[in-house]
Amino acid sequence: MSQFWSESVHQLKPYIPGEQPKVSNLIKLNTNENPYPPSPKALAAIQTATNADLKLYPDPNSDILKQSIANYYDLDTAQVFVGNGSDEVLAHTFQALLKHDKPLLFPDITYSFYPVYCGLYDINYKTIPLDNDFCINIDDYNQENGAIIFPNPNAPTGIGLGLNTIETLLQNNPNSVVVIDEAYIDFGGESAVSLIHQYPNLLVVQTLSKSRALAGLRVGFAMGHPDLIQGLVRVKDSFNSYPLDKLATLGAAAAMDDKTYFTETCQRIITSRDVLYSDMQKLGFDILPSQANFIFATHPHHKAKTIAQSLREQGIIVRHFEATRINMYLRISIGTPQACETLIKALKSILS
Ligand SMILES: *Cc1c(COP(=O)(O)O)cnc(C)c1O
């Protein structure tokens, strides 16, 4: 607290990111990072660009990256917006597209940054409870709203909605901006990108942090009708003209272009997820069906918080949220097959 703060700063409730430990000998399954390194082509592009030209400002529009994203999804670059991590893309989206008189709707259990942005931008919002199976029921969104946002698959449940369901939601809400945050879509979900051609109110947000293993580079993007993109550009150019540095732009573009590496590493993670799911089921865990690179699991006889503490003592970090409805669950990121095996061994010893 300080008398020198702006009045609004006193009211903020900032997001609390998962721990990034300073020691490197831990098995880190707490922030849904990719267990595999980024594409070698992305690293090579960054290394090549690390030269005296860094004295120059970068391209303010990151056109090379926009073109790679447009190529990947068969879009026009006017349908693409890029930012410094999808958190920044989301921040601009909340400010540019989601602030209306009628409330913004999102699930009660979801990405915990959404209410933080609402606080930052003073956005009127209403949370819609997930059903008893932790699913989003789109019929619950048939009520007065200024806009709608949720992740698909949802976080931290991992449960995804099909493309038909997203399309029904869009048909039910033609006058609202609908934002689908697809941070985890590449691990088995169906992207809604194909719908942006028919639905000018749809914005799809993605990140290179999870499926492309570039959390440290900070690159995210949004895709939608050029009018939505223009709204985002207005906010971006009123905030920071150069959100992506040159290394991030070129590294991210190379990662988008390297489809082979991307597909192979995603498939490995999906395979590990299915193995971990059945191994943990055998240990008595109840696990939600995940389409993401993490699983959300609870044990009928052991407290999630206690399990998390015991795992930590054995050098494994997972995420536990104190929030109601989910405080008996652990969110565990999918690691390498070896990391999953070490986790299962540790769980066996803790539960016995
Ligand atoms: C990880 C995550 C993000 C943020 O990703 P960055 O691009 O690293 O900022 C956004 N939304 C959801 C649901 C996430 O899990």
mmCIF file of C-alpha atoms and ligand atoms in Angstrom:
data_model
loop_
_atom_site.group_PDB
_atom_site.id
_atom_site.type_symbol
_atom_site.label_atom_id
_atom_site.label_comp_id
_atom_site.label_asym_id
_atom_site.label_seq_id
_atom_site.Cartn_x
_atom_site.Cartn_y
_atom_site.Cartn_z
ATOM 1 C CA MET A 1 0.000 0.000 0.000
ATOM 2 C CA SER A 2 1.267 3.440 -0.783
ATOM 3 C CA GLN A 3 -0.214 6.904 -0.716
ATOM 4 C CA PHE A 4 1.444 7.425 -4.101
ATOM 5 C CA TRP A 5 -0.576 4.746 -5.896
ATOM 6 C CA SER A 6 -3.369 5.704 -8.256
ATOM 7 C CA GLU A 7 -6.757 5.118 -6.615
ATOM 8 C CA SER A 8 -7.589 2.174 -8.919
ATOM 9 C CA VAL A 9 -4.384 0.326 -8.010
ATOM 10 C CA HIS A 10 -5.599 -0.121 -4.443
ATOM 11 C CA GLN A 11 -8.563 -2.144 -5.736
ATOM 12 C CA LEU A 12 -6.598 -4.569 -7.974
ATOM 13 C CA LYS A 13 -6.487 -8.298 -7.196
ATOM 14 C CA PRO A 14 -3.567 -9.501 -9.345
ATOM 15 C CA TYR A 15 -3.269 -12.966 -10.861
ATOM 16 C CA ILE A 16 -0.924 -15.363 -9.042
ATOM 17 C CA PRO A 17 1.141 -17.400 -11.529
ATOM 18 C CA GLY A 18 2.318 -20.945 -10.768
ATOM 19 C CA GLU A 19 5.714 -21.203 -9.086
ATOM 20 C CA GLN A 20 8.870 -21.038 -11.238
ATOM 21 C CA PRO A 21 11.424 -22.588 -8.829
ATOM 22 C CA LYS A 22 14.955 -21.229 -8.845
ATOM 23 C CA VAL A 23 16.460 -24.716 -8.500
ATOM 24 C CA SER A 24 16.479 -26.989 -11.542
ATOM 25 C CA ASN A 25 16.407 -30.463 -9.996
ATOM 26 C CA LEU A 26 12.593 -30.551 -9.626
ATOM 27 C CA ILE A 27 10.064 -32.328 -11.826
ATOM 28 C CA LYS A 28 7.905 -29.402 -12.785
ATOM 29 C CA LEU A 29 4.299 -30.378 -13.468
ATOM 30 C CA ASN A 30 2.636 -27.200 -12.188
ATOM 31 C CA THR A 31 2.316 -24.713 -15.059
ATOM 32 C CA ASN A 32 1.445 -26.817 -18.122
ATOM 33 C CA GLU A 33 4.685 -26.133 -19.922
ATOM 34 C CA ASN A 34 5.711 -28.512 -22.675
ATOM 35 C CA PRO A 35 8.110 -31.227 -21.453
ATOM 36 C CA TYR A 36 9.887 -31.181 -24.837
ATOM 37 C CA PRO A 37 12.137 -28.403 -26.144
ATOM 38 C CA PRO A 38 10.925 -25.927 -28.794
ATOM 39 C CA SER A 39 11.350 -26.777 -32.474
ATOM 40 C CA PRO A 40 15.078 -26.768 -33.378
ATOM 41 C CA LYS A 41 14.116 -24.525 -36.312
ATOM 42 C CA ALA A 42 12.692 -21.937 -33.880
ATOM 43 C CA LEU A 43 15.916 -21.969 -31.849
ATOM 44 C CA ALA A 44 18.011 -21.661 -35.024
ATOM 45 C CA ALA A 45 15.934 -18.676 -36.215
ATOM 46 C CA ILE A 46 16.465 -16.926 -32.870
ATOM 47 C CA GLN A 47 20.205 -17.625 -32.959
ATOM 48 C CA THR A 48 20.551 -16.366 -36.528
ATOM 49 C CA ALA A 49 18.715 -13.150 -35.660
ATOM 50 C CA THR A 50 20.900 -12.532 -32.601
ATOM 51 C CA ASN A 51 23.173 -9.990 -34.238
ATOM 52 C CA ALA A 52 23.920 -6.263 -34.479
ATOM 53 C CA ASP A 53 20.586 -5.586 -36.185
ATOM 54 C CA LEU A 54 19.016 -5.763 -32.733
ATOM 55 C CA LYS A 55 19.933 -2.068 -32.539
ATOM 56 C CA LEU A 56 16.907 -1.463 -34.779
ATOM 57 C CA TYR A 57 13.270 -1.469 -33.674
ATOM 58 C CA PRO A 58 11.420 -4.581 -34.784
ATOM 59 C CA ASP A 59 8.526 -4.685 -37.258
ATOM 60 C CA PRO A 60 5.666 -3.239 -35.130
ATOM 61 C CA ASN A 61 3.171 -5.575 -36.833
ATOM 62 C CA SER A 62 5.243 -8.797 -36.795
ATOM 63 C CA ASP A 63 4.103 -9.402 -40.385
ATOM 64 C CA ILE A 64 6.323 -12.470 -40.844
ATOM 65 C CA LEU A 65 4.648 -14.177 -37.896
ATOM 66 C CA LYS A 66 1.155 -13.138 -38.981
ATOM 67 C CA GLN A 67 1.884 -14.699 -42.368
ATOM 68 C CA SER A 68 3.038 -17.987 -40.776
ATOM 69 C CA ILE A 69 -0.127 -18.154 -38.652
ATOM 70 C CA ALA A 70 -2.283 -17.250 -41.672
ATOM 71 C CA ASN A 71 -0.570 -20.005 -43.708
ATOM 72 C CA TYR A 72 -1.069 -22.553 -40.947
ATOM 73 C CA TYR A 73 -4.804 -21.892 -40.642
ATOM 74 C CA ASP A 74 -5.433 -20.838 -44.248
ATOM 75 C CA LEU A 75 -6.423 -17.277 -43.320
ATOM 76 C CA ASP A 76 -5.754 -13.745 -44.486
ATOM 77 C CA THR A 77 -3.254 -11.797 -42.351
ATOM 78 C CA ALA A 78 -6.025 -9.230 -41.723
ATOM 79 C CA GLN A 79 -7.728 -11.955 -39.661
ATOM 80 C CA VAL A 80 -4.707 -12.362 -37.358
ATOM 81 C CA PHE A 81 -3.535 -10.390 -34.299
ATOM 82 C CA VAL A 82 -0.314 -11.179 -32.380
ATOM 83 C CA GLY A 83 0.818 -10.210 -28.899
ATOM 84 C CA ASN A 84 3.314 -10.719 -26.095
ATOM 85 C CA GLY A 85 1.867 -13.985 -24.810
ATOM 86 C CA SER A 86 -1.822 -14.767 -25.090
ATOM 87 C CA ASP A 87 -2.250 -13.145 -21.692
ATOM 88 C CA GLU A 88 -1.520 -9.816 -23.373
ATOM 89 C CA VAL A 89 -3.782 -10.702 -26.308
ATOM 90 C CA LEU A 90 -6.514 -11.522 -23.771
ATOM 91 C CA ALA A 91 -5.895 -8.263 -21.879
ATOM 92 C CA HIS A 92 -6.379 -6.254 -25.092
ATOM 93 C CA THR A 93 -9.429 -8.375 -25.912
ATOM 94 C CA PHE A 94 -11.055 -7.625 -22.560
ATOM 95 C CA GLN A 95 -10.461 -3.918 -23.046
ATOM 96 C CA ALA A 96 -11.292 -3.716 -26.754
ATOM 97 C CA LEU A 97 -14.168 -6.181 -27.122
ATOM 98 C CA LEU A 98 -15.601 -7.408 -23.813
ATOM 99 C CA LYS A 99 -16.550 -4.241 -21.910
ATOM 100 C CA HIS A 100 -20.271 -3.552 -22.303
ATOM 101 C CA ASP A 101 -23.256 -2.478 -20.189
ATOM 102 C CA LYS A 102 -24.606 -6.034 -20.134
ATOM 103 C CA PRO A 103 -22.411 -8.505 -18.241
ATOM 104 C CA LEU A 104 -19.588 -10.534 -19.704
ATOM 105 C CA LEU A 105 -20.292 -14.221 -19.004
ATOM 106 C CA PHE A 106 -17.705 -16.878 -18.160
ATOM 107 C CA PRO A 107 -17.716 -20.121 -16.110
ATOM 108 C CA ASP A 108 -17.309 -20.108 -12.317
ATOM 109 C CA ILE A 109 -14.420 -22.535 -12.698
ATOM 110 C CA THR A 110 -12.091 -21.329 -15.434
ATOM 111 C CA TYR A 111 -8.854 -19.475 -16.158
ATOM 112 C CA SER A 112 -8.427 -17.311 -13.080
ATOM 113 C CA PHE A 113 -6.991 -14.407 -15.063
ATOM 114 C CA TYR A 114 -10.456 -13.498 -16.450
ATOM 115 C CA PRO A 115 -11.814 -11.887 -13.264
ATOM 116 C CA VAL A 116 -8.450 -10.126 -12.852
ATOM 117 C CA TYR A 117 -8.816 -8.402 -16.249
ATOM 118 C CA CYS A 118 -12.403 -7.503 -15.346
ATOM 119 C CA GLY A 119 -11.037 -5.790 -12.239
ATOM 120 C CA LEU A 120 -8.300 -4.019 -14.191
ATOM 121 C CA TYR A 121 -10.677 -2.673 -16.871
ATOM 122 C CA ASP A 122 -13.736 -2.306 -14.638
ATOM 123 C CA ILE A 123 -15.795 -4.778 -16.668
ATOM 124 C CA ASN A 124 -19.224 -5.940 -15.483
ATOM 125 C CA TYR A 125 -19.206 -9.768 -15.401
ATOM 126 C CA LYS A 126 -21.262 -12.718 -14.210
ATOM 127 C CA THR A 127 -19.997 -16.256 -13.643
ATOM 128 C CA ILE A 128 -22.031 -19.237 -14.863
ATOM 129 C CA PRO A 129 -21.595 -22.438 -12.790
ATOM 130 C CA LEU A 130 -20.251 -25.527 -14.540
ATOM 131 C CA ASP A 131 -22.649 -28.460 -14.201
ATOM 132 C CA ASN A 132 -22.108 -31.243 -11.645
ATOM 133 C CA ASP A 133 -19.761 -33.063 -14.046
ATOM 134 C CA PHE A 134 -17.672 -29.864 -14.413
ATOM 135 C CA CYS A 135 -18.951 -29.359 -17.983
ATOM 136 C CA ILE A 136 -19.887 -26.073 -19.632
ATOM 137 C CA ASN A 137 -23.589 -26.206 -20.585
ATOM 138 C CA ILE A 138 -24.029 -23.670 -23.391
ATOM 139 C CA ASP A 139 -27.790 -23.415 -22.714
ATOM 140 C CA ASP A 140 -26.840 -21.615 -19.498
ATOM 141 C CA TYR A 141 -25.457 -18.812 -21.693
ATOM 142 C CA ASN A 142 -28.887 -18.106 -23.199
ATOM 143 C CA GLN A 143 -29.333 -15.005 -21.080
ATOM 144 C CA GLU A 144 -28.665 -11.292 -21.369
ATOM 145 C CA ASN A 145 -24.978 -10.736 -21.989
ATOM 146 C CA GLY A 146 -22.557 -8.273 -23.523
ATOM 147 C CA ALA A 147 -20.037 -10.981 -24.429
ATOM 148 C CA ILE A 148 -18.905 -14.515 -23.567
ATOM 149 C CA ILE A 149 -15.456 -16.004 -22.954
ATOM 150 C CA PHE A 150 -14.170 -19.409 -21.916
ATOM 151 C CA PRO A 151 -11.230 -21.683 -22.689
ATOM 152 C CA ASN A 152 -11.815 -24.731 -24.861
ATOM 153 C CA PRO A 153 -10.776 -27.175 -23.485
ATOM 154 C CA ASN A 154 -11.633 -25.473 -20.210
ATOM 155 C CA ALA A 155 -8.944 -24.860 -17.592
ATOM 156 C CA PRO A 156 -8.270 -26.317 -15.095
ATOM 157 C CA THR A 157 -10.730 -29.142 -15.875
ATOM 158 C CA GLY A 158 -9.345 -30.127 -19.304
ATOM 159 C CA ILE A 159 -12.873 -30.863 -20.552
ATOM 160 C CA GLY A 160 -13.507 -29.779 -24.155
ATOM 161 C CA LEU A 161 -16.591 -28.873 -26.187
ATOM 162 C CA GLY A 162 -17.122 -30.045 -29.776
ATOM 163 C CA LEU A 163 -17.268 -27.735 -32.778
ATOM 164 C CA ASN A 164 -21.043 -28.201 -33.172
ATOM 165 C CA THR A 165 -21.594 -27.018 -29.621
ATOM 166 C CA ILE A 166 -19.460 -23.903 -30.180
ATOM 167 C CA GLU A 167 -21.411 -23.197 -33.361
ATOM 168 C CA THR A 168 -24.737 -23.496 -31.501
ATOM 169 C CA LEU A 169 -23.432 -21.048 -28.898
ATOM 170 C CA LEU A 170 -22.557 -18.603 -31.708
ATOM 171 C CA GLN A 171 -26.001 -19.005 -33.277
ATOM 172 C CA ASN A 172 -27.634 -18.393 -29.885
ATOM 173 C CA ASN A 173 -25.579 -15.211 -29.330
ATOM 174 C CA PRO A 174 -25.289 -13.403 -32.695
ATOM 175 C CA ASN A 175 -25.026 -9.971 -31.055
ATOM 176 C CA SER A 176 -22.288 -10.796 -28.561
ATOM 177 C CA VAL A 177 -18.570 -11.216 -29.055
ATOM 178 C CA VAL A 178 -17.728 -14.843 -28.248
ATOM 179 C CA VAL A 179 -14.072 -15.484 -27.363
ATOM 180 C CA ILE A 180 -12.765 -19.041 -27.322
ATOM 181 C CA ASP A 181 -9.410 -19.279 -25.538
ATOM 182 C CA GLU A 182 -7.757 -22.261 -27.209
ATOM 183 C CA ALA A 183 -4.575 -22.429 -25.103
ATOM 184 C CA TYR A 184 -4.850 -26.259 -25.025
ATOM 185 C CA ILE A 185 -6.633 -26.998 -28.310
ATOM 186 C CA ASP A 186 -3.709 -28.846 -29.931
ATOM 187 C CA PHE A 187 -3.847 -31.751 -27.472
ATOM 188 C CA GLY A 188 -6.952 -33.344 -28.953
ATOM 189 C CA GLY A 189 -9.635 -30.643 -29.181
ATOM 190 C CA GLU A 190 -11.367 -29.219 -32.258
ATOM 191 C CA SER A 191 -10.388 -25.623 -33.061
ATOM 192 C CA ALA A 192 -13.177 -23.161 -33.804
ATOM 193 C CA VAL A 193 -10.958 -21.238 -36.258
ATOM 194 C CA SER A 194 -12.897 -22.551 -39.262
ATOM 195 C CA LEU A 195 -16.006 -20.759 -37.927
ATOM 196 C CA ILE A 196 -14.518 -17.243 -38.055
ATOM 197 C CA HIS A 197 -15.451 -16.996 -41.760
ATOM 198 C CA GLN A 198 -19.164 -17.399 -40.966
ATOM 199 C CA TYR A 199 -19.350 -15.718 -37.567
ATOM 200 C CA PRO A 200 -18.051 -12.135 -37.427
ATOM 201 C CA ASN A 201 -18.548 -12.157 -33.639
ATOM 202 C CA LEU A 202 -16.093 -15.031 -32.991
ATOM 203 C CA LEU A 203 -12.542 -14.452 -31.747
ATOM 204 C CA VAL A 204 -10.252 -17.466 -31.268
ATOM 205 C CA VAL A 205 -7.175 -16.943 -29.059
ATOM 206 C CA GLN A 206 -4.161 -19.273 -29.051
ATOM 207 C CA THR A 207 -0.664 -19.355 -27.564
ATOM 208 C CA LEU A 208 2.748 -20.760 -28.445
ATOM 209 C CA SER A 209 3.416 -21.386 -24.732
ATOM 210 C CA LYS A 210 1.909 -24.850 -24.438
ATOM 211 C CA SER A 211 1.758 -26.930 -27.628
ATOM 212 C CA ARG A 212 4.755 -25.178 -29.232
ATOM 213 C CA ALA A 213 6.931 -25.212 -26.118
ATOM 214 C CA LEU A 214 7.716 -21.487 -26.210
ATOM 215 C CA ALA A 215 6.378 -20.227 -22.867
ATOM 216 C CA GLY A 216 9.658 -18.363 -22.345
ATOM 217 C CA LEU A 217 9.393 -16.465 -25.645
ATOM 218 C CA ARG A 218 5.949 -14.941 -24.828
ATOM 219 C CA VAL A 219 3.904 -15.181 -28.013
ATOM 220 C CA GLY A 220 0.149 -15.477 -28.392
ATOM 221 C CA PHE A 221 -2.327 -14.635 -31.142
ATOM 222 C CA ALA A 222 -5.984 -14.111 -31.970
ATOM 223 C CA MET A 223 -7.965 -14.904 -35.112
ATOM 224 C CA GLY A 224 -11.274 -13.422 -36.170
ATOM 225 C CA HIS A 225 -13.100 -11.036 -38.494
ATOM 226 C CA PRO A 226 -10.862 -8.104 -39.573
ATOM 227 C CA ASP A 227 -13.185 -5.702 -37.691
ATOM 228 C CA LEU A 228 -12.488 -7.502 -34.411
ATOM 229 C CA ILE A 229 -8.762 -7.548 -35.220
ATOM 230 C CA GLN A 230 -8.837 -3.794 -35.947
ATOM 231 C CA GLY A 231 -10.338 -3.186 -32.506
ATOM 232 C CA LEU A 232 -7.450 -5.089 -30.934
ATOM 233 C CA VAL A 233 -4.902 -3.191 -33.052
ATOM 234 C CA ARG A 234 -6.335 0.148 -31.848
ATOM 235 C CA VAL A 235 -5.764 -0.877 -28.222
ATOM 236 C CA LYS A 236 -2.332 -2.360 -28.955
ATOM 237 C CA ASP A 237 -1.199 0.825 -30.736
ATOM 238 C CA SER A 238 -2.416 2.856 -27.778
ATOM 239 C CA PHE A 239 -0.360 0.734 -25.381
ATOM 240 C CA ASN A 240 2.850 -0.606 -26.960
ATOM 241 C CA SER A 241 3.747 -0.401 -30.650
ATOM 242 C CA TYR A 242 6.326 -3.201 -30.366
ATOM 243 C CA PRO A 243 4.855 -5.933 -28.165
ATOM 244 C CA LEU A 244 6.917 -8.634 -29.881
ATOM 245 C CA ASP A 245 10.653 -8.251 -30.136
ATOM 246 C CA LYS A 246 12.465 -9.387 -33.266
ATOM 247 C CA LEU A 247 13.678 -12.683 -31.757
ATOM 248 C CA ALA A 248 10.166 -13.590 -30.609
ATOM 249 C CA THR A 249 8.654 -12.747 -33.995
ATOM 250 C CA LEU A 250 11.144 -14.848 -35.960
ATOM 251 C CA GLY A 251 11.299 -17.726 -33.466
ATOM 252 C CA ALA A 252 7.524 -17.973 -33.318
ATOM 253 C CA ALA A 253 7.195 -17.863 -37.118
ATOM 254 C CA ALA A 254 9.693 -20.724 -37.465
ATOM 255 C CA ALA A 255 7.812 -22.729 -34.824
ATOM 256 C CA MET A 256 4.501 -22.242 -36.683
ATOM 257 C CA ASP A 257 6.175 -23.359 -39.926
ATOM 258 C CA ASP A 258 7.594 -26.559 -38.400
ATOM 259 C CA LYS A 259 4.468 -28.695 -38.527
ATOM 260 C CA THR A 260 6.284 -32.018 -38.396
ATOM 261 C CA TYR A 261 7.989 -31.371 -35.056
ATOM 262 C CA PHE A 262 4.810 -29.843 -33.636
ATOM 263 C CA THR A 263 2.578 -32.765 -34.580
ATOM 264 C CA GLU A 264 5.054 -35.329 -33.252
ATOM 265 C CA THR A 265 5.552 -33.692 -29.845
ATOM 266 C CA CYS A 266 1.803 -33.092 -29.361
ATOM 267 C CA GLN A 267 1.138 -36.745 -30.140
ATOM 268 C CA ARG A 268 3.753 -37.874 -27.608
ATOM 269 C CA ILE A 269 2.072 -35.764 -24.918
ATOM 270 C CA ILE A 270 -1.376 -37.154 -25.779
ATOM 271 C CA THR A 271 -0.001 -40.699 -25.500
ATOM 272 C CA SER A 272 1.616 -39.940 -22.127
ATOM 273 C CA ARG A 273 -1.635 -38.377 -20.910
ATOM 274 C CA ASP A 274 -3.571 -41.529 -21.686
ATOM 275 C CA VAL A 275 -0.983 -43.703 -19.908
ATOM 276 C CA LEU A 276 -0.906 -41.409 -16.855
ATOM 277 C CA TYR A 277 -4.712 -41.352 -16.780
ATOM 278 C CA SER A 278 -4.984 -45.118 -16.512
ATOM 279 C CA ASP A 279 -2.029 -45.448 -14.098
ATOM 280 C CA MET A 280 -3.565 -42.903 -11.730
ATOM 281 C CA GLN A 281 -6.991 -44.497 -12.056
ATOM 282 C CA LYS A 282 -5.434 -47.738 -10.832
ATOM 283 C CA LEU A 283 -4.242 -45.822 -7.751
ATOM 284 C CA GLY A 284 -7.856 -44.865 -6.993
ATOM 285 C CA PHE A 285 -7.917 -41.318 -8.417
ATOM 286 C CA ASP A 286 -11.042 -39.883 -10.036
ATOM 287 C CA ILE A 287 -9.876 -37.978 -13.097
ATOM 288 C CA LEU A 288 -11.824 -35.691 -15.417
ATOM 289 C CA PRO A 289 -11.650 -36.616 -19.128
ATOM 290 C CA SER A 290 -8.894 -34.316 -20.433
ATOM 291 C CA GLN A 291 -8.255 -32.957 -23.917
ATOM 292 C CA ALA A 292 -5.383 -30.833 -22.594
ATOM 293 C CA ASN A 293 -1.720 -31.321 -21.602
ATOM 294 C CA PHE A 294 -2.733 -31.765 -17.959
ATOM 295 C CA ILE A 295 -5.146 -33.841 -15.940
ATOM 296 C CA PHE A 296 -7.389 -32.763 -13.098
ATOM 297 C CA ALA A 297 -7.597 -35.477 -10.472
ATOM 298 C CA THR A 298 -8.992 -36.083 -7.001
ATOM 299 C CA HIS A 299 -8.528 -38.981 -4.565
ATOM 300 C CA PRO A 300 -11.498 -40.131 -2.435
ATOM 301 C CA HIS A 301 -9.323 -40.890 0.643
ATOM 302 C CA HIS A 302 -6.502 -38.345 0.502
ATOM 303 C CA LYS A 303 -6.525 -34.546 0.641
ATOM 304 C CA ALA A 304 -5.237 -32.923 -2.543
ATOM 305 C CA LYS A 305 -3.248 -30.360 -0.589
ATOM 306 C CA THR A 306 -1.537 -33.083 1.453
ATOM 307 C CA ILE A 307 -0.668 -35.073 -1.670
ATOM 308 C CA ALA A 308 0.766 -31.921 -3.278
ATOM 309 C CA GLN A 309 2.915 -31.252 -0.206
ATOM 310 C CA SER A 310 4.202 -34.833 -0.112
ATOM 311 C CA LEU A 311 5.006 -34.736 -3.827
ATOM 312 C CA ARG A 312 6.903 -31.501 -3.311
ATOM 313 C CA GLU A 313 9.023 -33.216 -0.617
ATOM 314 C CA GLN A 314 9.891 -35.790 -3.270
ATOM 315 C CA GLY A 315 10.868 -33.109 -5.789
ATOM 316 C CA ILE A 316 7.675 -33.037 -7.870
ATOM 317 C CA ILE A 317 5.556 -29.885 -8.111
ATOM 318 C CA VAL A 318 1.905 -29.952 -9.156
ATOM 319 C CA ARG A 319 -0.790 -27.256 -8.883
ATOM 320 C CA HIS A 320 -3.445 -27.075 -6.183
ATOM 321 C CA PHE A 321 -6.118 -24.343 -6.183
ATOM 322 C CA GLU A 322 -7.752 -23.249 -2.927
ATOM 323 C CA ALA A 323 -10.990 -22.195 -4.695
ATOM 324 C CA THR A 324 -14.315 -23.759 -3.664
ATOM 325 C CA ARG A 325 -15.585 -26.738 -5.709
ATOM 326 C CA ILE A 326 -12.041 -27.615 -6.845
ATOM 327 C CA ASN A 327 -9.917 -27.572 -3.677
ATOM 328 C CA MET A 328 -9.980 -31.377 -3.544
ATOM 329 C CA TYR A 329 -8.374 -31.581 -7.005
ATOM 330 C CA LEU A 330 -4.795 -31.490 -8.261
ATOM 331 C CA ARG A 331 -3.855 -30.209 -11.694
ATOM 332 C CA ILE A 332 -0.938 -32.199 -13.020
ATOM 333 C CA SER A 333 0.846 -31.244 -16.243
ATOM 334 C CA ILE A 334 1.840 -34.062 -18.573
ATOM 335 C CA GLY A 335 5.595 -34.588 -18.453
ATOM 336 C CA THR A 336 7.922 -36.898 -20.344
ATOM 337 C CA PRO A 337 7.236 -40.652 -19.977
ATOM 338 C CA GLN A 338 10.072 -40.770 -17.395
ATOM 339 C CA ALA A 339 8.557 -37.883 -15.393
ATOM 340 C CA CYS A 340 5.161 -39.625 -15.435
ATOM 341 C CA GLU A 341 6.772 -42.827 -14.157
ATOM 342 C CA THR A 342 8.541 -40.979 -11.341
ATOM 343 C CA LEU A 343 5.236 -39.328 -10.450
ATOM 344 C CA ILE A 344 3.410 -42.667 -10.291
ATOM 345 C CA LYS A 345 6.124 -44.155 -8.071
ATOM 346 C CA ALA A 346 5.904 -41.171 -5.720
ATOM 347 C CA LEU A 347 2.107 -41.347 -5.602
ATOM 348 C CA LYS A 348 2.254 -45.061 -4.795
ATOM 349 C CA SER A 349 4.515 -44.403 -1.821
ATOM 350 C CA ILE A 350 2.387 -41.460 -0.615
ATOM 351 C CA LEU A 351 -0.938 -43.336 -0.834
ATOM 352 C CA SER A 352 0.269 -46.537 0.800
HETATM 353 C C1 LIG B 1 -1.531 -20.698 -20.318
HETATM 354 C C2 LIG B 1 -2.842 -20.034 -20.619
HETATM 355 C C3 LIG B 1 -2.904 -18.778 -21.222
HETATM 356 C C4 LIG B 1 -1.695 -17.872 -21.321
HETATM 357 O O1 LIG B 1 -0.745 -18.232 -22.149
HETATM 358 P P1 LIG B 1 0.476 -17.265 -22.473
HETATM 359 O O2 LIG B 1 0.461 -17.198 -23.947
HETATM 360 O O3 LIG B 1 1.658 -17.960 -21.920
HETATM 361 O O4 LIG B 1 0.240 -15.923 -21.853
HETATM 362 C C5 LIG B 1 -4.128 -18.271 -21.606
HETATM 363 N N1 LIG B 1 -5.260 -18.947 -21.360
HETATM 364 C C6 LIG B 1 -5.255 -20.127 -20.743
HETATM 365 C C7 LIG B 1 -6.534 -20.831 -20.489
HETATM 366 C C8 LIG B 1 -4.042 -20.703 -20.342
HETATM 367 O O5 LIG B 1 -4.036 -21.858 -19.687
#
